[in-house]
mmCIF file of C-alpha atoms and ligand atoms in Angstrom:
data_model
loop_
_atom_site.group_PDB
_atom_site.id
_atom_site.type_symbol
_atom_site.label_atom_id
_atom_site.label_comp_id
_atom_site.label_asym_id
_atom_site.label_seq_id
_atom_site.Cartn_x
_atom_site.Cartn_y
_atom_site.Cartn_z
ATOM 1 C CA UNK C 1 -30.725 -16.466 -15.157
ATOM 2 C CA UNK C 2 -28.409 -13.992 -16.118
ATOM 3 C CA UNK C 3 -25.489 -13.496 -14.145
ATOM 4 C CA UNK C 4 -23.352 -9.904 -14.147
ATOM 5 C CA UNK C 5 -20.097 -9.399 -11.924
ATOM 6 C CA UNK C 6 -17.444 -6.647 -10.672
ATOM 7 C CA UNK C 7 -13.737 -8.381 -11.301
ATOM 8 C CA UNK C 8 -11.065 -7.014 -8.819
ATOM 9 C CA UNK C 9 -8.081 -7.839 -6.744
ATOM 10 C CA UNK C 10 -9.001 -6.861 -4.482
ATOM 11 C CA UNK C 11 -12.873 -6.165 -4.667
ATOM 12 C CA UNK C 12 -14.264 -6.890 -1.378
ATOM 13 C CA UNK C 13 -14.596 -2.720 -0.983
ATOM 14 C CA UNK C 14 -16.705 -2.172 -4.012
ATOM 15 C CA UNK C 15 -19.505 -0.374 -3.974
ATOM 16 C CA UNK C 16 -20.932 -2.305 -7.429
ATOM 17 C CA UNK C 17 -22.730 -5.139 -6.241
ATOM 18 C CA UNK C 18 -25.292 -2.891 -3.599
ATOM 19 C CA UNK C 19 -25.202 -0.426 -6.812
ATOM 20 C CA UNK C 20 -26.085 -2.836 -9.684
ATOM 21 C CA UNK C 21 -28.194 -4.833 -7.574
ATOM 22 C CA UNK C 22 -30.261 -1.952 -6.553
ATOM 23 C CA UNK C 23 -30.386 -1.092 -10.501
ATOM 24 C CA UNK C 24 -31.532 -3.978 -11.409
ATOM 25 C CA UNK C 25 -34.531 -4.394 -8.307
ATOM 26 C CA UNK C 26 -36.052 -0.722 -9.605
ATOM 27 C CA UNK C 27 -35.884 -2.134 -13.232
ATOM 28 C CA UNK C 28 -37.880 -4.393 -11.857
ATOM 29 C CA UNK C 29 -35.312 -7.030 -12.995
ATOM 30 C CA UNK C 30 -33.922 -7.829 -9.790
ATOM 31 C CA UNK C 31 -35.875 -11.465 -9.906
ATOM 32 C CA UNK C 32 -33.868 -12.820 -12.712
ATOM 33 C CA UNK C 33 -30.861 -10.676 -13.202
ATOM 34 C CA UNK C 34 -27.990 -10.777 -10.350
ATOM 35 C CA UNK C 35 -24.421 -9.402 -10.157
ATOM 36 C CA UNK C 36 -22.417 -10.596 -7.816
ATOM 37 C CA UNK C 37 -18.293 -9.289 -6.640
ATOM 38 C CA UNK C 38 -15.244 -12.007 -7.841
ATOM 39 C CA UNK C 39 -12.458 -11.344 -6.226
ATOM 40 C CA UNK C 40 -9.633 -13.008 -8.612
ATOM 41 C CA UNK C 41 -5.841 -12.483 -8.718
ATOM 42 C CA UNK C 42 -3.792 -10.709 -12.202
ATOM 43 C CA UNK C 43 -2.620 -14.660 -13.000
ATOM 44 C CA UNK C 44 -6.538 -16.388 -12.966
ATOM 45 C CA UNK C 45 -7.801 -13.457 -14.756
ATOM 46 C CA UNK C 46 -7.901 -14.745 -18.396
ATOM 47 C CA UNK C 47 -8.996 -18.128 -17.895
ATOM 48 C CA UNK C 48 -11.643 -17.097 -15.587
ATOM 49 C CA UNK C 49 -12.973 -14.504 -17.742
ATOM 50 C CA UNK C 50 -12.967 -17.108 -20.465
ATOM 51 C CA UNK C 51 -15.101 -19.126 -18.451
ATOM 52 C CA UNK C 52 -17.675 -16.645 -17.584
ATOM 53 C CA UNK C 53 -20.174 -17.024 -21.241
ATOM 54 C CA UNK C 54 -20.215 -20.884 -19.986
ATOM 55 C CA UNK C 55 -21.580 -20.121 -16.902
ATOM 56 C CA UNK C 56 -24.273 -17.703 -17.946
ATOM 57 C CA UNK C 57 -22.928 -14.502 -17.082
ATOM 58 C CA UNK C 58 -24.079 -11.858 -19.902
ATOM 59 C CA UNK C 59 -21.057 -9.096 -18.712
ATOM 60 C CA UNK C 60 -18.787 -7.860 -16.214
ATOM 61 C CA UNK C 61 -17.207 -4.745 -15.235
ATOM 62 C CA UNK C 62 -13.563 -4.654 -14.441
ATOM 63 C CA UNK C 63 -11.320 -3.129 -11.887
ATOM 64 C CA UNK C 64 -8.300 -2.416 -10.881
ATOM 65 C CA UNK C 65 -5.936 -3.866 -11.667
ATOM 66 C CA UNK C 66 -7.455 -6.114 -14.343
ATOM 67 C CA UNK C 67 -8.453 -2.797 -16.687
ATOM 68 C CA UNK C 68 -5.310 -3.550 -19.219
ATOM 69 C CA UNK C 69 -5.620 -7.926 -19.235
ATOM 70 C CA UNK C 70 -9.696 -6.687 -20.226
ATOM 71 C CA UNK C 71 -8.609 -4.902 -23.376
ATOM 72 C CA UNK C 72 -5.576 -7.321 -24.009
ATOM 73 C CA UNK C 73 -7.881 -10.493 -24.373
ATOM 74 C CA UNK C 74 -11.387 -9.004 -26.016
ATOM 75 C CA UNK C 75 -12.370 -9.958 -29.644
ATOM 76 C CA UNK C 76 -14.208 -6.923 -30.078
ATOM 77 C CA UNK C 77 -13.116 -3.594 -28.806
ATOM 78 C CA UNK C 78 -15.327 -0.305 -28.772
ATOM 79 C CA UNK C 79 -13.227 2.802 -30.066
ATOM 80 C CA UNK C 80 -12.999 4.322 -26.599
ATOM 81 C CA UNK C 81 -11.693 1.452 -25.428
ATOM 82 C CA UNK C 82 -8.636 0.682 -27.647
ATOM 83 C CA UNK C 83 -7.593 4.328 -27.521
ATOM 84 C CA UNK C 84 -7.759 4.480 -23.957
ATOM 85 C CA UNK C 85 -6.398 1.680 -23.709
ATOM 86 C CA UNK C 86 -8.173 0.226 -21.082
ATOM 87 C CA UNK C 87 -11.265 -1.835 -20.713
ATOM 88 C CA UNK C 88 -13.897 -1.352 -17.509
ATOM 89 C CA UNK C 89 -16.683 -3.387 -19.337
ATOM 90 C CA UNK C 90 -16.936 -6.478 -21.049
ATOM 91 C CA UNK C 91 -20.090 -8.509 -22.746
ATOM 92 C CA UNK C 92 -20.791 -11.875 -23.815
ATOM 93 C CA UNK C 93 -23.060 -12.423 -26.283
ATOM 94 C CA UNK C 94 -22.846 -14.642 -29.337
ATOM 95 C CA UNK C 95 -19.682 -16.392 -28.425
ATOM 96 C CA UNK C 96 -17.663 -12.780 -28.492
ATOM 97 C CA UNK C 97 -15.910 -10.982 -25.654
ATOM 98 C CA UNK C 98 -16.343 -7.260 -26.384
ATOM 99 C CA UNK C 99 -14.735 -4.721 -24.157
ATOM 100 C CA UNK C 100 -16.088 -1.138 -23.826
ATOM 101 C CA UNK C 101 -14.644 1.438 -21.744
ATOM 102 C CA UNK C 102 -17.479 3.695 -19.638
ATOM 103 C CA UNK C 103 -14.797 5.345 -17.784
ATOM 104 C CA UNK C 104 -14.446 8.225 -19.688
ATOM 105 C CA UNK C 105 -18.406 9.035 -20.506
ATOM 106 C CA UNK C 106 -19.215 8.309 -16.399
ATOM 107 C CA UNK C 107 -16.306 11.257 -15.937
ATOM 108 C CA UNK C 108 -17.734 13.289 -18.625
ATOM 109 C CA UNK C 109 -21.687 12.572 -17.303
ATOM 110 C CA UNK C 110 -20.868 13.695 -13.643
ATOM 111 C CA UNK C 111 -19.602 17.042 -14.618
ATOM 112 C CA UNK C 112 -21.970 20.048 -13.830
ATOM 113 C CA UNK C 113 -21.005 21.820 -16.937
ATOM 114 C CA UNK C 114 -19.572 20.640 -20.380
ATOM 115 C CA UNK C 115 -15.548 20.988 -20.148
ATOM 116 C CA UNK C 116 -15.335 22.179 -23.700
ATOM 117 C CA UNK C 117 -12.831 25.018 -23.888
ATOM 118 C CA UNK C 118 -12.032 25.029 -20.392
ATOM 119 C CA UNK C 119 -8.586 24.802 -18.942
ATOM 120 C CA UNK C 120 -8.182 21.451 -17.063
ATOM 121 C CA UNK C 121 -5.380 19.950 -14.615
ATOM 122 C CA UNK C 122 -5.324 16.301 -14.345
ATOM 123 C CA UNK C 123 -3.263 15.061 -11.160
ATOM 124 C CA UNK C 124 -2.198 11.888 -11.625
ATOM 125 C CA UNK C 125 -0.356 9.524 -14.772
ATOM 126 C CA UNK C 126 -1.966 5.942 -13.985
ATOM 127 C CA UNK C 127 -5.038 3.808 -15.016
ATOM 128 C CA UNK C 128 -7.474 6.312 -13.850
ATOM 129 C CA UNK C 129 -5.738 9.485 -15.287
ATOM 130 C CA UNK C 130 -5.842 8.052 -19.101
ATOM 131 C CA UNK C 131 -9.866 7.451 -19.536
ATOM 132 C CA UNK C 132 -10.100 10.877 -17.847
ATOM 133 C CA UNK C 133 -7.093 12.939 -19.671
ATOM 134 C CA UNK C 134 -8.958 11.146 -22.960
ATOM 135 C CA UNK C 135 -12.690 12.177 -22.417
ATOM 136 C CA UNK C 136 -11.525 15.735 -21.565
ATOM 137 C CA UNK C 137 -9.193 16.128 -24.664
ATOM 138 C CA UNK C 138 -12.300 14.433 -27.252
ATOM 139 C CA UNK C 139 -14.240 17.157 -25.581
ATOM 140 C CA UNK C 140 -11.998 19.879 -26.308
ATOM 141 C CA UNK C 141 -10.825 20.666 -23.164
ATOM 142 C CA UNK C 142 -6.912 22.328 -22.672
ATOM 143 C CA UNK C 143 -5.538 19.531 -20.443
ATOM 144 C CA UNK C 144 -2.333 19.660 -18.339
ATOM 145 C CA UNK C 145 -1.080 16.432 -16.233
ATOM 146 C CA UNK C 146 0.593 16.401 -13.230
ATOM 147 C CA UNK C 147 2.473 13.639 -11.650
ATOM 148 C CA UNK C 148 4.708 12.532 -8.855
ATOM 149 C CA UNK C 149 6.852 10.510 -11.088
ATOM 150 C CA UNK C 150 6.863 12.923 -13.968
ATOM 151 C CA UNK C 151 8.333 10.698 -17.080
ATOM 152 C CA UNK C 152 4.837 9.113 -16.368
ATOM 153 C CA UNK C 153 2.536 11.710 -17.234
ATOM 154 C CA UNK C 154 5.136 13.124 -20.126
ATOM 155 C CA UNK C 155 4.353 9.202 -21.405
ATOM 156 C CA UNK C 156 0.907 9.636 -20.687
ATOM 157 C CA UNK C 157 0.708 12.978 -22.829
ATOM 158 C CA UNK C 158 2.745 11.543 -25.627
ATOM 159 C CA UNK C 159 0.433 8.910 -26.085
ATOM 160 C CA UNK C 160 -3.203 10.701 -25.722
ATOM 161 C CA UNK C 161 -1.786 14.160 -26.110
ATOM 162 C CA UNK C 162 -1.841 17.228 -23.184
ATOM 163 C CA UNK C 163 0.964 18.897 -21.927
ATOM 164 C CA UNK C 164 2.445 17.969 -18.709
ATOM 165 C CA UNK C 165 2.522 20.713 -15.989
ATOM 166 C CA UNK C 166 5.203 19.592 -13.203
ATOM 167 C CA UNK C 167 4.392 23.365 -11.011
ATOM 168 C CA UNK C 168 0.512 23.784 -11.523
ATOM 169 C CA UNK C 169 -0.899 26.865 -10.848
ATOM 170 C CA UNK C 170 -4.472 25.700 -9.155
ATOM 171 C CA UNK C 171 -5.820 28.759 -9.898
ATOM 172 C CA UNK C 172 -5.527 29.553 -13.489
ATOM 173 C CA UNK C 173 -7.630 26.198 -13.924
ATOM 174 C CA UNK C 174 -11.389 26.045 -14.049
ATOM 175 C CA UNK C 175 -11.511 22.112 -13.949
ATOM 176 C CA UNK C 176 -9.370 20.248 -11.284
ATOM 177 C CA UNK C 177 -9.634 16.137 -11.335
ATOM 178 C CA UNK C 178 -7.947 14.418 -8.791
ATOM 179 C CA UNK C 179 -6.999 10.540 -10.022
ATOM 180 C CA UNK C 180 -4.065 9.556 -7.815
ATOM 181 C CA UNK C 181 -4.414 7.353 -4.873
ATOM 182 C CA UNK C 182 -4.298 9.758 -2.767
ATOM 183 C CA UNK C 183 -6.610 9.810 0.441
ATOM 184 C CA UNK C 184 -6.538 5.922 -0.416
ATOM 185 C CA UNK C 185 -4.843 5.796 2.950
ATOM 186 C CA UNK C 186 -5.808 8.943 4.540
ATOM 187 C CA UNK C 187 -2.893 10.613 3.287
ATOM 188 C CA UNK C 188 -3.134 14.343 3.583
ATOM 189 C CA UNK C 189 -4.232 16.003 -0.173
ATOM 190 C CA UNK C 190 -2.166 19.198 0.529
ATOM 191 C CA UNK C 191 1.140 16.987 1.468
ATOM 192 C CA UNK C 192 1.350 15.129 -1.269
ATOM 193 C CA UNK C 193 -0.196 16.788 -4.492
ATOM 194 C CA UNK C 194 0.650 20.535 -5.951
ATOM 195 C CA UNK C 195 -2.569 22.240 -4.277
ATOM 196 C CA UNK C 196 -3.206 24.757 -1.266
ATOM 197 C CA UNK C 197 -6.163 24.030 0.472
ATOM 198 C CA UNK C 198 -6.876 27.653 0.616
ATOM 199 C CA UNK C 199 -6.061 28.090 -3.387
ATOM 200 C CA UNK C 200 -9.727 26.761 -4.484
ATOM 201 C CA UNK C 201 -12.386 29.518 -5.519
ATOM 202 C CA UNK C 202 -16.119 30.164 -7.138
ATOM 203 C CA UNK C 203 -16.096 29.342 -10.654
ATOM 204 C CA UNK C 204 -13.872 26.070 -10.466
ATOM 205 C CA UNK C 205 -15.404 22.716 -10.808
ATOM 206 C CA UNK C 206 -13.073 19.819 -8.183
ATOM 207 C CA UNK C 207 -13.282 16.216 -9.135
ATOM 208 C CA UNK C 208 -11.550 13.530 -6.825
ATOM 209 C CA UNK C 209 -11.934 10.142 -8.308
ATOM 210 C CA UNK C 210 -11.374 8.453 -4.265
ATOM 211 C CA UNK C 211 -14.275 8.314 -2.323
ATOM 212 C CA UNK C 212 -15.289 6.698 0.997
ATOM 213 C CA UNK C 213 -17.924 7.479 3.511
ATOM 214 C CA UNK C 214 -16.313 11.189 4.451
ATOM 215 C CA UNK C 215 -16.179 13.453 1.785
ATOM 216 C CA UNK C 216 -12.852 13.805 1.358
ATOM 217 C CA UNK C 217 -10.301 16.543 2.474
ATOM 218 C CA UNK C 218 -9.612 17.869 -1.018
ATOM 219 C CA UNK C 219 -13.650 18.346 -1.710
ATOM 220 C CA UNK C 220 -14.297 19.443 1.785
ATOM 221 C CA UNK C 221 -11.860 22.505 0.636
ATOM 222 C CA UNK C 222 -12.823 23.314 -2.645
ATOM 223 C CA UNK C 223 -16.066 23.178 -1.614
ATOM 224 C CA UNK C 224 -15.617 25.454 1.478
ATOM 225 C CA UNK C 225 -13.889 28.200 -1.301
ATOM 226 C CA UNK C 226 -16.948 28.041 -3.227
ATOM 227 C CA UNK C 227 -16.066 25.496 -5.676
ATOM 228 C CA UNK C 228 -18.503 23.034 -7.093
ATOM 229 C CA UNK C 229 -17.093 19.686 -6.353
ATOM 230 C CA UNK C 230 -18.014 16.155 -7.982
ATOM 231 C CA UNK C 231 -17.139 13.344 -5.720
ATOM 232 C CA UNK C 232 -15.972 9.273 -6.696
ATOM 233 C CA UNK C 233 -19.233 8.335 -5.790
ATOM 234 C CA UNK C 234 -21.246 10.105 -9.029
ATOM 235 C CA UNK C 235 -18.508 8.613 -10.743
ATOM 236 C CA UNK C 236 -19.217 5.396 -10.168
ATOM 237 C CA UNK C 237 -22.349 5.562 -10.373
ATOM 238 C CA UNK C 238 -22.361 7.274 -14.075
ATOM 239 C CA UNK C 239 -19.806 4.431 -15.607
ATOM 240 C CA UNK C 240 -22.152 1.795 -13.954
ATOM 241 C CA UNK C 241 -25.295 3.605 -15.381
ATOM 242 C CA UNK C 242 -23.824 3.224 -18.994
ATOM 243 C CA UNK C 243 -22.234 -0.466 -18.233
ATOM 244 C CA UNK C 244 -25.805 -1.883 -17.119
ATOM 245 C CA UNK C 245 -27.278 0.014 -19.902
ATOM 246 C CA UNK C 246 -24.736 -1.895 -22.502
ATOM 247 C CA UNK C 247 -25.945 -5.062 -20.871
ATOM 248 C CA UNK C 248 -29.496 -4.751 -20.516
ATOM 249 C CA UNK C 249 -30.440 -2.343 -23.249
ATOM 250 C CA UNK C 250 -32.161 -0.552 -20.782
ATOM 251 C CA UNK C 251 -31.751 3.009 -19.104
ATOM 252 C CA UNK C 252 -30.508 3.129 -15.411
ATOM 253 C CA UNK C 253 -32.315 4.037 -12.771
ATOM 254 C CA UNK C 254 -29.520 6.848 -11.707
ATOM 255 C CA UNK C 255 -31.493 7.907 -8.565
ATOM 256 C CA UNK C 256 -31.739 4.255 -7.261
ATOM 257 C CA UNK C 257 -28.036 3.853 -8.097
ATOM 258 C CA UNK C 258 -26.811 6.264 -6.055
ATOM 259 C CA UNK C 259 -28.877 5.374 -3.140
ATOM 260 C CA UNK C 260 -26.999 2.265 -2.724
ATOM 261 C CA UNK C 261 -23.918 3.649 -3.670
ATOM 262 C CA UNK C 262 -23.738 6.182 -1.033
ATOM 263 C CA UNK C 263 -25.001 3.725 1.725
ATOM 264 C CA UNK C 264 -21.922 3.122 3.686
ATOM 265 C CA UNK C 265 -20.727 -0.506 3.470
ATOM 266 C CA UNK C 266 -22.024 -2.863 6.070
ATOM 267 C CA UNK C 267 -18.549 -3.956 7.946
HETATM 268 P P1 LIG O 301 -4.933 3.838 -11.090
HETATM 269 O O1 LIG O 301 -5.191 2.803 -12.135
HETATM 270 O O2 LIG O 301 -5.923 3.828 -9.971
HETATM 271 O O3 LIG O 301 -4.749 5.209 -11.652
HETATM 272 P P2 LIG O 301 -2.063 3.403 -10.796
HETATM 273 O O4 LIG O 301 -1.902 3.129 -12.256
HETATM 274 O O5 LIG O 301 -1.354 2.518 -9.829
HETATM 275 O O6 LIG O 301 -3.589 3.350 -10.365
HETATM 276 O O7 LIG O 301 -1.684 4.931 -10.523
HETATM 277 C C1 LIG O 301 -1.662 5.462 -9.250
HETATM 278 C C2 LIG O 301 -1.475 6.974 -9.356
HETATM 279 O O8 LIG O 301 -1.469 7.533 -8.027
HETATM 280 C C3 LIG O 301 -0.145 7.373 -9.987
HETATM 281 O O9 LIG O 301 -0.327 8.592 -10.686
HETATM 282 C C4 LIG O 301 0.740 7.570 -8.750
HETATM 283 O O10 LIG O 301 1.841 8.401 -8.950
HETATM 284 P P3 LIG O 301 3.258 7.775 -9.432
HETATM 285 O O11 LIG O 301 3.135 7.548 -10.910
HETATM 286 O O12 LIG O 301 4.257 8.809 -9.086
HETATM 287 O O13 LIG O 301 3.437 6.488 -8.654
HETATM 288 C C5 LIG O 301 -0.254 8.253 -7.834
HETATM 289 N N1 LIG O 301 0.098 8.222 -6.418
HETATM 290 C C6 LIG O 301 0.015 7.179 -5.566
HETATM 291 N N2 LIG O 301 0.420 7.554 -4.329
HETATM 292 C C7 LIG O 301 0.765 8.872 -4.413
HETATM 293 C C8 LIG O 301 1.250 9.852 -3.482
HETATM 294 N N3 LIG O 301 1.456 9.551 -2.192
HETATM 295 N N4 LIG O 301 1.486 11.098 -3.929
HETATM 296 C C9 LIG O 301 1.288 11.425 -5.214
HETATM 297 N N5 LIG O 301 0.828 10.555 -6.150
HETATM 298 C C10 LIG O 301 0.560 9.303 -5.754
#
C-alpha cells in the first residue's frame, strides 16, 4: 500500500492530509493510497526521511521548516528546485530521493491572469517569498521585495534577482503577494506591512499566502476596493494538485481538493 505524508514541525494545523486524502478518494484511489501528517523536529529530519522508501511511502511533501534540509539531502533535484533553493516535494522511487519544488507553479496556477509584464510587490524575504519572487521573475514579471529586516530581501534579490523596494507605493502595482507571517497571530496587516487598507483598487490582483477559516484582513480590503484577491487556500491546493500529480501520474481532482481544504479543521 502506498503510503504519502506532509513533514512539519509543527504540522498538526495542516490542511494536507483532509486535502490529499480527499484527492486520492475521487481518484478513486483512496482504498490503497493514504497520506498521513508526521510531525518531526529539524534534528530527526534526515534520518527519518531516509527511512521513509523502507517503509513504503512513494513521496512526501515538506513544510516549514524542513523546505532547505529537503533540497540539502536529495540525489536528484528538479531545476526549480535547486534554483529556488528549496524543496516542498520529494519521491522515492528506484532507490533515489528526488526533490521538486511545486511552490512556485501552485503560486503561478492560482493567479487569475498571467503576471507577465506586470509590475509586482512581494512583501516578505523568507522561505515563502523565494519560490514566489522566482516564479514571478521566470514569468517575466517586474518584481520589487519588501521586507521588515531589509538586508534580507536585498540578499534575497541578489540571489534570484528583483529590486528591493523599502517605501512601496501599493498603488503603482498591479500584483500584490503577501508571504510574511503576518496574520499568523492575528496581527493587524496595516500595522505591520507598508499597505493602507484603503490604498487597494479595481485592476489589482492581492495574494496573501496565510490563510485560516476567516478570510483574512488584508483580502477582506482589497477585495472591498475592488481588487481580485487569491487566498492561501488556492495555494495550497494548486502545489498539492501538482505534488500528487508527480506521485501518482495522475491529474488532481482540483474541485475535490479544495472542498476539503476549505472545510475548517475539526478541533
Ligand atoms: P517562511 O518560510 O514562511 O517565509 P521565514 O523564513 O521565517 O518563513 O520568514 C518569515 C517572513 O515573515 C520574513 O519575511 C519576516 O520578516 P523578517 O525577515 O524581518 O523577520 C516576516 N515577518 C514575520 N513577522 C513579521 C511582522 N510582524 N512584520 C513584518 N514581517 C514579519
Amino acid at each position: 500500500m502506498p503510503r504519502l505524508a506532509v513533514l512539519g514541525h509543527p504540522v498538526s494545523h495542516s490542511r494536507s492530509p483532509a486535502m490529499q486524502n480527499a484527492a486520492l478518494a475521487e481518484l478513486g484511489m483512496g482504498e490503497e493510497w493514504a497520506y498521513e501528517a508526521i510531525e518531526v523536529a529539524p534534528d530527526a529530519f534526515e534520518a527519518r526521511v531516509r527511512s521513509m522508501p523502507g517503509e513504503d511511502f512513494a513521496g512526501a511533501n515538506v513544510t516549514v521548516p524542513h523546505k532547505g534540509a529537503a533540497l540539502a539531502l536529495a540525489d536528484a533535484l528538479s531545476e526549480t528546485a535547486r534554483e529556488i533553493g528549496a524543496a516542498n516535494t520529494l519521491s522515492f522511487a528506484g532507490g533515489e530521493i528526488r526533490a521538486d519544488n511545486t511552490d512556485a507553479d501552485g503560486l503561478l496556477q492560482s493567479l487569475p491572469a498571467s503576471p507577465t509584464g506586470k509590475r509586482a510587490l512581494v512583501l516578505g524575504a523568507g522561505g515563502a517569498a523565494r519560490a514566489v519572487v522566482w516564479a514571478l521573475l521566470r514569468e517575466g514579471a517586474a518584481v520589487n521585495v519588501w521586507n521588515r529586516t531589509e538586508s534580507r530581501s536585498a540578499n534575497l534579490c541578489a540571489e534570484l534577482g528583483g529590486e528591493p523596494d523599502s517605501a512601496p507605493d501599493q498603488g503603482e502595482y498591479e500584483l500584490l503577494v503577501q508571504t510574511t507571517a503576518v496574520g499568523l497571530g492575528g496581527e493587524d496587516p496595516f500595522a505591520e506591512l507598508p499597505l493602507d487598507a484603503g490604498g487597494f483598487g479595481p485592476g489589482q490582483v492581492v495574494v496573501d499566502l496565510v490563510y485560516g477559516n476567516e478570510p483574512s484582513r488584508l483580502l477582506a480590503a482589497a477585495e472591498a476596493a475592488g481588487a481580485a484577491v487569491v487566498d492561501g487556500i488556492e495555494v495550497l491546493v494548486q502545489q498539492g494538485a501538482l505534488s500528487l500529480q508527480i506521485w501518482t501520474g495522475r491529474e488532481a481532482p482540483l474541485d475535490a481538493m479544495r472542498a476539503a481544504a476549505r472545510r475548517p479543521p475539526s478541533p
